[in-house]
mmCIF file of C-alpha atoms in Angstrom:
data_model
loop_
_atom_site.group_PDB
_atom_site.id
_atom_site.type_symbol
_atom_site.label_atom_id
_atom_site.label_comp_id
_atom_site.label_asym_id
_atom_site.label_seq_id
_atom_site.Cartn_x
_atom_site.Cartn_y
_atom_site.Cartn_z
ATOM 1 C CA MET A 1 0.000 0.000 0.000
ATOM 2 C CA GLU A 2 1.165 3.539 -0.697
ATOM 3 C CA ASN A 3 -0.125 4.888 2.616
ATOM 4 C CA SER A 4 0.756 2.547 5.469
ATOM 5 C CA ARG A 5 0.021 5.006 8.274
ATOM 6 C CA LYS A 6 -2.756 4.024 10.645
ATOM 7 C CA ALA A 7 -5.848 6.181 10.342
ATOM 8 C CA ALA A 8 -6.418 8.814 13.020
ATOM 9 C CA GLY A 9 -10.054 7.850 13.582
ATOM 10 C CA PRO A 10 -12.082 4.632 13.491
ATOM 11 C CA VAL A 11 -11.405 2.504 10.414
ATOM 12 C CA SER A 12 -14.465 0.963 8.760
ATOM 13 C CA LEU A 13 -14.922 -1.759 6.164
ATOM 14 C CA ALA A 14 -15.613 1.032 3.685
ATOM 15 C CA THR A 15 -12.181 2.516 4.441
ATOM 16 C CA ILE A 16 -10.509 -0.808 3.684
ATOM 17 C CA ALA A 17 -12.600 -1.242 0.528
ATOM 18 C CA ALA A 18 -11.622 2.195 -0.775
ATOM 19 C CA ALA A 19 -7.939 1.583 -0.025
ATOM 20 C CA THR A 20 -7.901 -1.763 -1.864
ATOM 21 C CA ASP A 21 -10.360 -0.977 -4.688
ATOM 22 C CA VAL A 22 -12.698 -3.876 -3.894
ATOM 23 C CA SER A 23 -16.292 -4.032 -2.706
ATOM 24 C CA ILE A 24 -17.291 -3.703 0.949
ATOM 25 C CA SER A 25 -18.921 -7.142 0.821
ATOM 26 C CA THR A 26 -15.632 -8.696 -0.334
ATOM 27 C CA VAL A 27 -13.752 -6.986 2.503
ATOM 28 C CA SER A 28 -16.386 -8.172 4.978
ATOM 29 C CA ARG A 29 -16.102 -11.795 3.851
ATOM 30 C CA ILE A 30 -12.317 -11.845 4.047
ATOM 31 C CA VAL A 31 -12.202 -10.090 7.445
ATOM 32 C CA ASN A 32 -14.588 -12.768 8.713
ATOM 33 C CA GLY A 33 -12.419 -15.597 7.372
ATOM 34 C CA GLN A 34 -14.354 -16.419 4.198
ATOM 35 C CA THR A 35 -11.519 -16.323 1.691
ATOM 36 C CA HIS A 36 -12.563 -19.010 -0.792
ATOM 37 C CA ARG A 37 -14.374 -16.625 -3.138
ATOM 38 C CA ALA A 38 -11.413 -14.233 -3.575
ATOM 39 C CA SER A 39 -8.037 -14.631 -5.237
ATOM 40 C CA PRO A 40 -4.940 -15.029 -3.036
ATOM 41 C CA GLU A 41 -3.725 -11.631 -4.277
ATOM 42 C CA THR A 42 -6.962 -9.927 -3.163
ATOM 43 C CA VAL A 43 -6.876 -11.644 0.222
ATOM 44 C CA ALA A 44 -3.269 -10.564 0.757
ATOM 45 C CA ARG A 45 -4.014 -6.979 -0.297
ATOM 46 C CA ILE A 46 -6.968 -6.685 2.062
ATOM 47 C CA ARG A 47 -5.099 -8.205 4.998
ATOM 48 C CA GLN A 48 -2.217 -5.804 4.374
ATOM 49 C CA ALA A 49 -4.653 -2.890 4.426
ATOM 50 C CA VAL A 50 -6.250 -4.156 7.639
ATOM 51 C CA ASP A 51 -2.855 -4.248 9.346
ATOM 52 C CA ALA A 52 -1.595 -0.982 7.900
ATOM 53 C CA LEU A 53 -4.700 1.067 8.687
ATOM 54 C CA GLY A 54 -5.348 -0.516 12.087
ATOM 55 C CA TYR A 55 -8.824 -1.874 11.389
ATOM 56 C CA LYS A 56 -10.547 -3.438 14.425
ATOM 57 C CA PRO A 57 -13.632 -5.653 13.936
ATOM 58 C CA ASN A 58 -16.817 -4.409 15.575
ATOM 59 C CA GLN A 59 -17.197 -7.187 18.141
ATOM 60 C CA ILE A 60 -20.389 -5.690 19.551
ATOM 61 C CA GLY A 61 -22.024 -5.609 16.138
ATOM 62 C CA ARG A 62 -21.039 -9.216 15.522
ATOM 63 C CA ALA A 63 -22.526 -10.323 18.809
ATOM 64 C CA LEU A 64 -25.816 -8.570 18.135
ATOM 65 C CA LYS A 65 -26.066 -10.106 14.662
ATOM 66 C CA GLN A 66 -25.556 -13.545 16.175
ATOM 67 C CA GLY A 67 -28.480 -12.960 18.540
ATOM 68 C CA ARG A 68 -26.480 -13.470 21.729
ATOM 69 C CA SER A 69 -27.072 -11.487 24.907
ATOM 70 C CA ARG A 70 -23.923 -9.467 25.441
ATOM 71 C CA VAL A 71 -25.177 -6.976 28.016
ATOM 72 C CA VAL A 72 -23.515 -6.928 31.433
ATOM 73 C CA ALA A 73 -24.901 -4.905 34.341
ATOM 74 C CA MET A 74 -22.625 -3.128 36.797
ATOM 75 C CA LEU A 75 -24.054 -1.999 40.118
ATOM 76 C CA THR A 76 -21.982 0.362 42.186
ATOM 77 C CA ALA A 77 -22.514 3.091 44.747
ATOM 78 C CA ASN A 78 -21.738 6.797 44.637
ATOM 79 C CA LEU A 79 -20.429 7.407 41.151
ATOM 80 C CA ASN A 80 -19.335 10.880 42.258
ATOM 81 C CA ASN A 81 -16.409 9.042 43.861
ATOM 82 C CA PRO A 82 -13.524 9.025 41.315
ATOM 83 C CA VAL A 83 -12.599 5.493 42.417
ATOM 84 C CA MET A 84 -15.974 4.100 41.346
ATOM 85 C CA ALA A 85 -15.832 5.942 38.052
ATOM 86 C CA MET A 86 -12.335 4.568 37.384
ATOM 87 C CA ILE A 87 -13.435 0.967 37.957
ATOM 88 C CA ALA A 88 -16.514 1.464 35.787
ATOM 89 C CA SER A 89 -14.504 2.970 32.934
ATOM 90 C CA ALA A 90 -11.871 0.217 33.015
ATOM 91 C CA THR A 91 -14.511 -2.516 33.090
ATOM 92 C CA GLU A 92 -16.533 -1.008 30.261
ATOM 93 C CA ALA A 93 -13.420 -0.909 28.073
ATOM 94 C CA ALA A 94 -12.505 -4.521 28.912
ATOM 95 C CA LEU A 95 -16.043 -5.698 28.139
ATOM 96 C CA ARG A 96 -16.111 -3.781 24.869
ATOM 97 C CA ASP A 97 -12.913 -5.546 23.800
ATOM 98 C CA ILE A 98 -14.700 -8.917 23.980
ATOM 99 C CA GLY A 99 -17.876 -7.724 22.267
ATOM 100 C CA HIS A 100 -20.015 -6.909 25.299
ATOM 101 C CA VAL A 101 -21.778 -3.740 26.349
ATOM 102 C CA MET A 102 -22.210 -2.535 29.918
ATOM 103 C CA THR A 103 -25.106 -0.836 31.639
ATOM 104 C CA LEU A 104 -24.299 1.109 34.798
ATOM 105 C CA CYS A 105 -26.501 1.579 37.871
ATOM 106 C CA ASP A 106 -25.779 3.702 40.952
ATOM 107 C CA THR A 107 -27.316 2.088 44.039
ATOM 108 C CA HIS A 108 -26.279 4.925 46.387
ATOM 109 C CA ASP A 109 -25.570 2.135 48.906
ATOM 110 C CA ARG A 110 -29.327 1.644 49.338
ATOM 111 C CA GLU A 111 -30.762 -1.827 49.781
ATOM 112 C CA ASP A 112 -33.995 -1.025 47.970
ATOM 113 C CA LEU A 113 -32.252 0.450 44.917
ATOM 114 C CA GLN A 114 -29.850 -2.470 44.722
ATOM 115 C CA ASP A 115 -32.719 -4.955 44.624
ATOM 116 C CA GLU A 116 -34.694 -2.831 42.185
ATOM 117 C CA TYR A 117 -31.778 -2.718 39.753
ATOM 118 C CA LEU A 118 -31.032 -6.429 40.116
ATOM 119 C CA GLN A 119 -34.627 -7.284 39.274
ATOM 120 C CA ALA A 120 -34.769 -4.808 36.384
ATOM 121 C CA MET A 121 -31.565 -6.142 34.850
ATOM 122 C CA ARG A 122 -32.709 -9.759 35.237
ATOM 123 C CA SER A 123 -35.928 -8.954 33.393
ATOM 124 C CA GLN A 124 -33.797 -7.672 30.508
ATOM 125 C CA SER A 125 -31.954 -11.032 30.259
ATOM 126 C CA VAL A 126 -28.634 -9.523 31.222
ATOM 127 C CA GLY A 127 -25.761 -11.953 30.675
ATOM 128 C CA GLY A 128 -23.775 -11.116 33.794
ATOM 129 C CA TYR A 129 -23.628 -8.900 36.850
ATOM 130 C CA ILE A 130 -20.815 -6.950 38.491
ATOM 131 C CA LEU A 131 -21.271 -5.607 42.002
ATOM 132 C CA VAL A 132 -18.487 -3.153 42.707
ATOM 133 C CA THR A 133 -19.961 -2.349 46.074
ATOM 134 C CA ASN A 134 -22.763 -4.267 47.682
ATOM 135 C CA ILE A 135 -24.877 -4.430 50.792
ATOM 136 C CA LYS A 136 -26.911 -7.305 52.117
ATOM 137 C CA SER A 137 -30.395 -7.356 50.633
ATOM 138 C CA PRO A 138 -33.126 -9.921 49.907
ATOM 139 C CA GLY A 139 -32.619 -9.558 46.172
ATOM 140 C CA LEU A 140 -28.891 -10.143 46.348
ATOM 141 C CA ALA A 141 -29.364 -13.133 48.638
ATOM 142 C CA ASP A 142 -31.732 -14.604 46.036
ATOM 143 C CA PHE A 143 -29.246 -13.950 43.206
ATOM 144 C CA VAL A 144 -26.449 -15.696 45.073
ATOM 145 C CA ALA A 145 -28.678 -18.650 45.983
ATOM 146 C CA ARG A 146 -29.701 -19.106 42.319
ATOM 147 C CA GLY A 147 -26.087 -19.089 41.175
ATOM 148 C CA GLU A 148 -26.440 -16.082 38.886
ATOM 149 C CA PRO A 149 -23.238 -15.048 37.042
ATOM 150 C CA VAL A 150 -22.062 -12.422 39.531
ATOM 151 C CA VAL A 151 -18.592 -10.986 40.090
ATOM 152 C CA PHE A 152 -17.919 -8.990 43.239
ATOM 153 C CA ALA A 153 -15.350 -6.189 43.332
ATOM 154 C CA CYS A 154 -13.997 -4.244 46.323
ATOM 155 C CA ARG A 155 -16.519 -5.817 48.700
ATOM 156 C CA PRO A 156 -16.772 -9.628 48.647
ATOM 157 C CA ASN A 157 -19.896 -11.768 48.521
ATOM 158 C CA PRO A 158 -21.701 -11.035 51.811
ATOM 159 C CA TYR A 159 -23.537 -14.380 51.732
ATOM 160 C CA ALA A 160 -20.473 -16.605 51.658
ATOM 161 C CA SER A 161 -17.809 -17.397 54.206
ATOM 162 C CA GLY A 162 -14.375 -18.973 54.245
ATOM 163 C CA PRO A 163 -12.892 -19.803 50.827
ATOM 164 C CA ASP A 164 -16.294 -19.366 49.166
ATOM 165 C CA ALA A 165 -16.302 -15.640 50.040
ATOM 166 C CA SER A 166 -13.339 -15.012 47.742
ATOM 167 C CA ARG A 167 -14.708 -16.836 44.702
ATOM 168 C CA GLY A 168 -15.520 -14.459 41.894
ATOM 169 C CA PHE A 169 -13.939 -11.555 43.786
ATOM 170 C CA VAL A 170 -11.594 -8.786 42.629
ATOM 171 C CA GLY A 171 -9.950 -6.546 45.200
ATOM 172 C CA ILE A 172 -6.961 -6.031 47.447
ATOM 173 C CA ASP A 173 -5.875 -7.233 50.875
ATOM 174 C CA ASN A 174 -7.359 -4.368 52.854
ATOM 175 C CA CYS A 175 -5.893 -5.472 56.172
ATOM 176 C CA ALA A 176 -2.425 -5.441 54.628
ATOM 177 C CA ALA A 177 -3.087 -1.994 53.140
ATOM 178 C CA GLY A 178 -4.001 -0.698 56.589
ATOM 179 C CA ALA A 179 -0.795 -2.163 58.002
ATOM 180 C CA ALA A 180 1.213 -0.525 55.208
ATOM 181 C CA ALA A 181 -0.342 2.820 56.132
ATOM 182 C CA ALA A 182 0.792 2.317 59.729
ATOM 183 C CA ASP A 183 4.317 1.590 58.548
ATOM 184 C CA ARG A 184 4.265 4.730 56.410
ATOM 185 C CA LEU A 185 3.214 6.975 59.309
ATOM 186 C CA TRP A 186 5.734 5.366 61.657
ATOM 187 C CA SER A 187 8.580 5.784 59.163
ATOM 188 C CA ARG A 188 7.727 9.483 58.895
ATOM 189 C CA GLY A 189 8.080 9.938 62.658
ATOM 190 C CA CYS A 190 4.391 10.017 63.600
ATOM 191 C CA ARG A 191 3.845 8.784 67.163
ATOM 192 C CA THR A 192 0.511 10.357 68.145
ATOM 193 C CA VAL A 193 -1.768 8.940 65.495
ATOM 194 C CA ALA A 194 -5.443 8.667 64.636
ATOM 195 C CA VAL A 195 -7.678 6.765 62.258
ATOM 196 C CA ILE A 196 -10.895 8.163 60.785
ATOM 197 C CA VAL A 197 -13.647 5.804 59.665
ATOM 198 C CA PRO A 198 -17.311 6.131 58.664
ATOM 199 C CA MET A 199 -19.808 5.128 61.326
ATOM 200 C CA GLU A 200 -21.719 3.115 58.702
ATOM 201 C CA GLY A 201 -18.561 1.400 57.513
ATOM 202 C CA SER A 202 -18.302 -1.440 55.020
ATOM 203 C CA VAL A 203 -16.170 -4.561 55.293
ATOM 204 C CA VAL A 204 -13.521 -2.673 53.300
ATOM 205 C CA THR A 205 -13.187 0.242 55.709
ATOM 206 C CA LYS A 206 -13.345 -2.065 58.736
ATOM 207 C CA GLU A 207 -10.550 -4.270 57.418
ATOM 208 C CA ARG A 208 -8.378 -1.263 56.613
ATOM 209 C CA GLU A 209 -8.894 0.076 60.134
ATOM 210 C CA ALA A 210 -8.207 -3.314 61.740
ATOM 211 C CA GLY A 211 -4.959 -3.790 59.822
ATOM 212 C CA PHE A 212 -3.822 -0.291 60.752
ATOM 213 C CA CYS A 213 -4.606 -0.603 64.458
ATOM 214 C CA ARG A 214 -2.981 -4.009 64.760
ATOM 215 C CA ARG A 215 0.207 -2.887 63.034
ATOM 216 C CA ILE A 216 0.503 0.455 64.840
ATOM 217 C CA ALA A 217 0.289 -1.405 68.166
ATOM 218 C CA GLU A 218 3.020 -3.814 67.021
ATOM 219 C CA LEU A 219 5.225 -0.828 66.208
ATOM 220 C CA GLY A 220 4.934 0.371 69.780
ATOM 221 C CA VAL A 221 2.296 3.098 69.741
ATOM 222 C CA PRO A 222 0.478 2.798 73.098
ATOM 223 C CA PRO A 223 -3.334 2.757 73.120
ATOM 224 C CA ASP A 224 -3.526 6.268 74.597
ATOM 225 C CA ARG A 225 -1.605 7.614 71.594
ATOM 226 C CA LEU A 226 -4.030 6.105 69.061
ATOM 227 C CA ALA A 227 -7.299 7.978 68.569
ATOM 228 C CA ARG A 228 -10.306 6.732 66.612
ATOM 229 C CA ALA A 229 -12.745 9.243 65.157
ATOM 230 C CA GLN A 230 -15.903 8.516 63.208
ATOM 231 C CA ALA A 231 -18.967 10.310 61.905
ATOM 232 C CA PRO A 232 -22.302 9.239 60.416
ATOM 233 C CA GLY A 233 -23.374 9.539 56.809
ATOM 234 C CA LEU A 234 -22.771 7.913 53.430
ATOM 235 C CA SER A 235 -20.693 10.782 52.062
ATOM 236 C CA HIS A 236 -17.049 10.205 52.933
ATOM 237 C CA LEU A 237 -16.393 13.907 52.376
ATOM 238 C CA ASP A 238 -18.821 14.773 55.155
ATOM 239 C CA VAL A 239 -17.504 11.954 57.339
ATOM 240 C CA GLY A 240 -13.943 13.202 57.027
ATOM 241 C CA TYR A 241 -14.865 16.792 57.794
ATOM 242 C CA ALA A 242 -17.082 16.023 60.792
ATOM 243 C CA ALA A 243 -14.682 13.478 62.312
ATOM 244 C CA ALA A 244 -11.715 15.837 61.901
ATOM 245 C CA GLU A 245 -13.624 18.633 63.634
ATOM 246 C CA THR A 246 -13.979 16.388 66.683
ATOM 247 C CA LEU A 247 -10.392 15.185 66.445
ATOM 248 C CA PHE A 248 -8.818 18.624 66.095
ATOM 249 C CA ALA A 249 -10.910 20.015 68.935
ATOM 250 C CA GLY A 250 -9.559 17.383 71.340
ATOM 251 C CA PRO A 251 -6.839 17.920 73.946
ATOM 252 C CA THR A 252 -4.138 16.168 71.887
ATOM 253 C CA ARG A 253 -3.683 16.923 68.231
ATOM 254 C CA PRO A 254 -2.433 13.912 66.201
ATOM 255 C CA ASP A 255 0.694 14.236 64.129
ATOM 256 C CA GLY A 256 -0.492 11.545 61.715
ATOM 257 C CA ILE A 257 -3.934 10.437 60.515
ATOM 258 C CA LEU A 258 -5.061 7.446 58.483
ATOM 259 C CA CYS A 259 -8.146 8.096 56.382
ATOM 260 C CA VAL A 260 -9.582 4.853 55.054
ATOM 261 C CA SER A 261 -10.487 6.541 51.739
ATOM 262 C CA ASP A 262 -9.309 9.491 49.670
ATOM 263 C CA GLN A 263 -12.593 11.321 50.096
ATOM 264 C CA ILE A 264 -12.372 11.149 53.888
ATOM 265 C CA ALA A 265 -8.927 12.734 53.544
ATOM 266 C CA TYR A 266 -10.380 15.578 51.461
ATOM 267 C CA GLY A 267 -12.843 16.319 54.268
ATOM 268 C CA VAL A 268 -10.047 16.255 56.837
ATOM 269 C CA TYR A 269 -8.027 18.728 54.786
ATOM 270 C CA ARG A 270 -10.956 21.173 54.655
ATOM 271 C CA SER A 271 -11.327 21.063 58.431
ATOM 272 C CA ALA A 272 -7.577 21.506 58.961
ATOM 273 C CA MET A 273 -7.418 24.426 56.542
ATOM 274 C CA GLU A 274 -10.241 26.231 58.363
ATOM 275 C CA ARG A 275 -8.381 25.795 61.662
ATOM 276 C CA GLY A 276 -5.026 26.930 60.340
ATOM 277 C CA ILE A 277 -3.500 23.449 60.646
ATOM 278 C CA ARG A 278 -0.955 22.858 57.896
ATOM 279 C CA ILE A 279 -1.130 19.549 56.079
ATOM 280 C CA PRO A 280 1.322 17.809 55.930
ATOM 281 C CA ASP A 281 3.657 20.036 57.994
ATOM 282 C CA ASP A 282 1.631 19.984 61.209
ATOM 283 C CA CYS A 283 -0.112 16.677 60.601
ATOM 284 C CA LEU A 284 0.610 13.996 58.015
ATOM 285 C CA VAL A 285 -2.527 12.642 56.334
ATOM 286 C CA ILE A 286 -2.410 9.280 54.576
ATOM 287 C CA SER A 287 -5.249 7.578 52.722
ATOM 288 C CA ILE A 288 -5.923 4.228 51.095
ATOM 289 C CA ASP A 289 -7.099 4.633 47.478
ATOM 290 C CA GLY A 290 -4.588 6.803 45.693
ATOM 291 C CA SER A 291 -6.828 8.239 42.997
ATOM 292 C CA ASP A 292 -5.026 9.600 39.943
ATOM 293 C CA LEU A 293 -6.750 12.916 40.684
ATOM 294 C CA ASN A 294 -4.701 13.383 43.841
ATOM 295 C CA ARG A 295 -1.654 14.707 42.030
ATOM 296 C CA TRP A 296 -3.875 17.473 40.661
ATOM 297 C CA ILE A 297 -6.179 18.318 43.546
ATOM 298 C CA ALA A 298 -4.455 16.890 46.625
ATOM 299 C CA PRO A 299 -0.638 16.977 46.274
ATOM 300 C CA TRP A 300 -0.508 17.216 50.080
ATOM 301 C CA LEU A 301 -2.017 13.724 50.430
ATOM 302 C CA ASP A 302 0.136 10.648 50.995
ATOM 303 C CA SER A 303 -1.632 7.529 49.730
ATOM 304 C CA ILE A 304 -1.499 3.778 49.550
ATOM 305 C CA HIS A 305 -2.242 3.323 45.850
ATOM 306 C CA VAL A 306 -4.874 0.746 44.881
ATOM 307 C CA PRO A 307 -4.674 -0.312 41.177
ATOM 308 C CA TYR A 308 -8.316 0.374 40.365
ATOM 309 C CA ALA A 309 -7.519 0.850 36.675
ATOM 310 C CA GLU A 310 -6.547 -2.842 36.592
ATOM 311 C CA PHE A 311 -9.803 -4.051 38.134
ATOM 312 C CA GLY A 312 -11.701 -4.036 34.846
ATOM 313 C CA ARG A 313 -9.533 -6.626 33.131
ATOM 314 C CA HIS A 314 -9.682 -8.976 36.095
ATOM 315 C CA ILE A 315 -13.433 -8.528 36.513
ATOM 316 C CA VAL A 316 -13.963 -9.574 32.890
ATOM 317 C CA LEU A 317 -11.658 -12.572 33.303
ATOM 318 C CA GLN A 318 -13.753 -13.676 36.278
ATOM 319 C CA LEU A 319 -16.945 -13.321 34.240
ATOM 320 C CA GLN A 320 -15.497 -15.340 31.396
ATOM 321 C CA THR A 321 -14.580 -18.103 33.843
ATOM 322 C CA ILE A 322 -18.174 -18.197 35.077
ATOM 323 C CA TRP A 323 -19.551 -18.202 31.519
ATOM 324 C CA ARG A 324 -17.405 -21.244 30.731
ATOM 325 C CA GLY A 325 -19.123 -23.070 33.585
ATOM 326 C CA GLU A 326 -16.010 -23.056 35.750
ATOM 327 C CA THR A 327 -15.610 -21.944 39.367
ATOM 328 C CA PRO A 328 -13.783 -18.622 39.620
ATOM 329 C CA GLY A 329 -11.119 -17.946 42.196
ATOM 330 C CA ALA A 330 -10.088 -14.614 43.690
ATOM 331 C CA ALA A 331 -8.051 -11.881 42.047
ATOM 332 C CA ILE A 332 -6.246 -10.146 44.918
ATOM 333 C CA LEU A 333 -4.263 -7.373 43.271
ATOM 334 C CA PRO A 334 -1.104 -5.848 44.755
ATOM 335 C CA PHE A 335 -1.309 -2.311 46.094
ATOM 336 C CA GLN A 336 1.547 0.175 46.014
ATOM 337 C CA ALA A 337 2.712 1.079 49.517
#
């Protein structure tokens, strides 16, 4: 071909046809492996054009033409949280690569909405379900009992225990992440420390807190030098702000704080700023999440980085295992301490 540069935009069958001076139907047949009706020279010319121009088959269109259900439902909570949006984006891209489309539902961590969405998606003959966050609910209990194709991310299956709880799960070792946060604070010289958690915490936040408290005690911080602050509400921004107000108003100001999520840390920073407390000079704040946004909006924040951008690929691999009729394991991804 004279022009071997890949096209800047999407490359269609018509693009390949124009570049090779053959019909679109001929290009379509050869791209789909039906080469018997074309000469070897034509087949070679079309394949060269496909490679040179970077043509990618429309897997979604193929799936729809074959009449297969390729819709996967993702249920998550609080899409205003950059972490949730990152997981959703990565999963949608991974599903698209294998010819599936994704529908996204925000449950707002409400039992009734979770069940409503599960039922609605089931009525649409959805081929698989992804629960990025979940809470116990009658509808979810029914889904698990029926053996629906469900993958859990971040929070494991709440209706399983022991090894079964990790099957079909994608996440990190949250206890270990909490311990890593303790090591980070200790290495930076923090000896009067605190941890801030939501009052309505999930298994994720509880495990992060437990790992932190256990490790900080092992390092030698006495119980009277470890404060625990919490606040009610589903918004981690509000939780962080309210808990920090209580913490900073106390008789002993901590020199290091673990926030079990980035958004809690943002709330803490707002409270500190209003009180004239300099972060990180007066108090080191560390979180567990490590959103990519932090380098833009929170350069003051020290974080344990969770590879949320990698979750999508592993979620899809778990779904494919289930679709093959096999029992999925757990994908526990490494965090960056």
